Amino acid sequence: MAAEPKRRHSKARKRTRRAAISLSVVSLIVCKNCGNKTRPHIACITCGYYHGKATGRQKAIVTKA
């Protein structure tokens, strides 16, 4: 048998608990190589550079032939 609550939690108690589980704003920096915004401590998605070095992790550009 699973544990069951003895009493019902009020709406205010439930909402104050859920207020602490809020989304945080994503911090962005400007890439020094291409100038696009990217997340810190992660290689740039567009050019693939991280701290001035090419990592080879860039988005593949698909061209229609």
Protein backbone atom coordinates (compact mmCIF):
# COMPACT_ATOMS: atom_id res chain seq x y z
CA MET A 1 0.00 0.00 0.00
CA ALA A 2 1.24 3.44 -0.88
CA ALA A 3 1.40 6.31 1.57
CA GLU A 4 -1.61 8.60 1.47
CA PRO A 5 -1.87 12.16 2.81
CA LYS A 6 -3.86 12.54 6.02
CA ARG A 7 -5.32 15.92 5.11
CA ARG A 8 -5.89 17.88 1.94
CA HIS A 9 -3.38 20.65 1.16
CA SER A 10 -4.92 24.05 0.51
CA LYS A 11 -4.61 25.86 -2.83
CA ALA A 12 -2.35 28.50 -1.27
CA ARG A 13 0.05 25.91 0.09
CA LYS A 14 0.16 24.13 -3.25
CA ARG A 15 0.75 27.36 -5.18
CA THR A 16 3.49 28.63 -2.86
CA ARG A 17 5.29 25.32 -3.28
CA ARG A 18 5.00 25.53 -7.05
CA ALA A 19 6.14 29.16 -7.07
CA ALA A 20 9.59 28.03 -5.95
CA ILE A 21 9.82 25.72 -8.97
CA SER A 22 9.97 28.59 -11.46
CA LEU A 23 11.87 28.83 -14.71
CA SER A 24 15.11 30.78 -14.66
CA VAL A 25 16.22 33.19 -17.37
CA VAL A 26 18.87 31.69 -19.64
CA SER A 27 22.07 33.74 -19.56
CA LEU A 28 23.59 34.47 -22.96
CA ILE A 29 26.94 35.87 -24.07
CA VAL A 30 28.14 37.20 -27.42
CA CYS A 31 30.41 34.86 -29.38
CA LYS A 32 33.79 36.51 -29.98
CA ASN A 33 34.21 34.77 -33.33
CA CYS A 34 30.87 35.27 -35.12
CA GLY A 35 28.98 37.70 -32.86
CA ASN A 36 25.91 35.52 -32.31
CA LYS A 37 24.45 34.98 -28.85
CA THR A 38 25.31 31.67 -27.22
CA ARG A 39 25.22 30.07 -23.78
CA PRO A 40 28.33 30.44 -21.62
CA HIS A 41 30.74 27.50 -21.18
CA ILE A 42 29.33 25.84 -24.34
CA ALA A 43 30.71 25.90 -27.89
CA CYS A 44 28.93 28.27 -30.28
CA ILE A 45 26.21 26.55 -32.28
CA THR A 46 26.71 28.57 -35.47
CA CYS A 47 30.50 28.70 -35.84
CA GLY A 48 31.65 25.91 -33.49
CA TYR A 49 34.25 27.99 -31.65
CA TYR A 50 34.90 27.87 -27.90
CA HIS A 51 37.45 30.23 -26.31
CA GLY A 52 38.91 31.06 -29.74
CA LYS A 53 39.46 27.44 -30.76
CA ALA A 54 37.51 25.45 -33.36
CA THR A 55 35.79 22.46 -31.78
CA GLY A 56 34.11 21.06 -34.88
CA ARG A 57 30.67 21.30 -33.25
CA GLN A 58 28.70 23.50 -35.58
CA LYS A 59 25.27 23.32 -37.11
CA ALA A 60 25.22 21.64 -40.51
CA ILE A 61 24.05 24.00 -43.24
CA VAL A 62 21.85 22.23 -45.77
CA THR A 63 21.87 23.68 -49.29
CA LYS A 64 19.34 22.77 -51.95
CA ALA A 65 20.98 21.69 -55.21
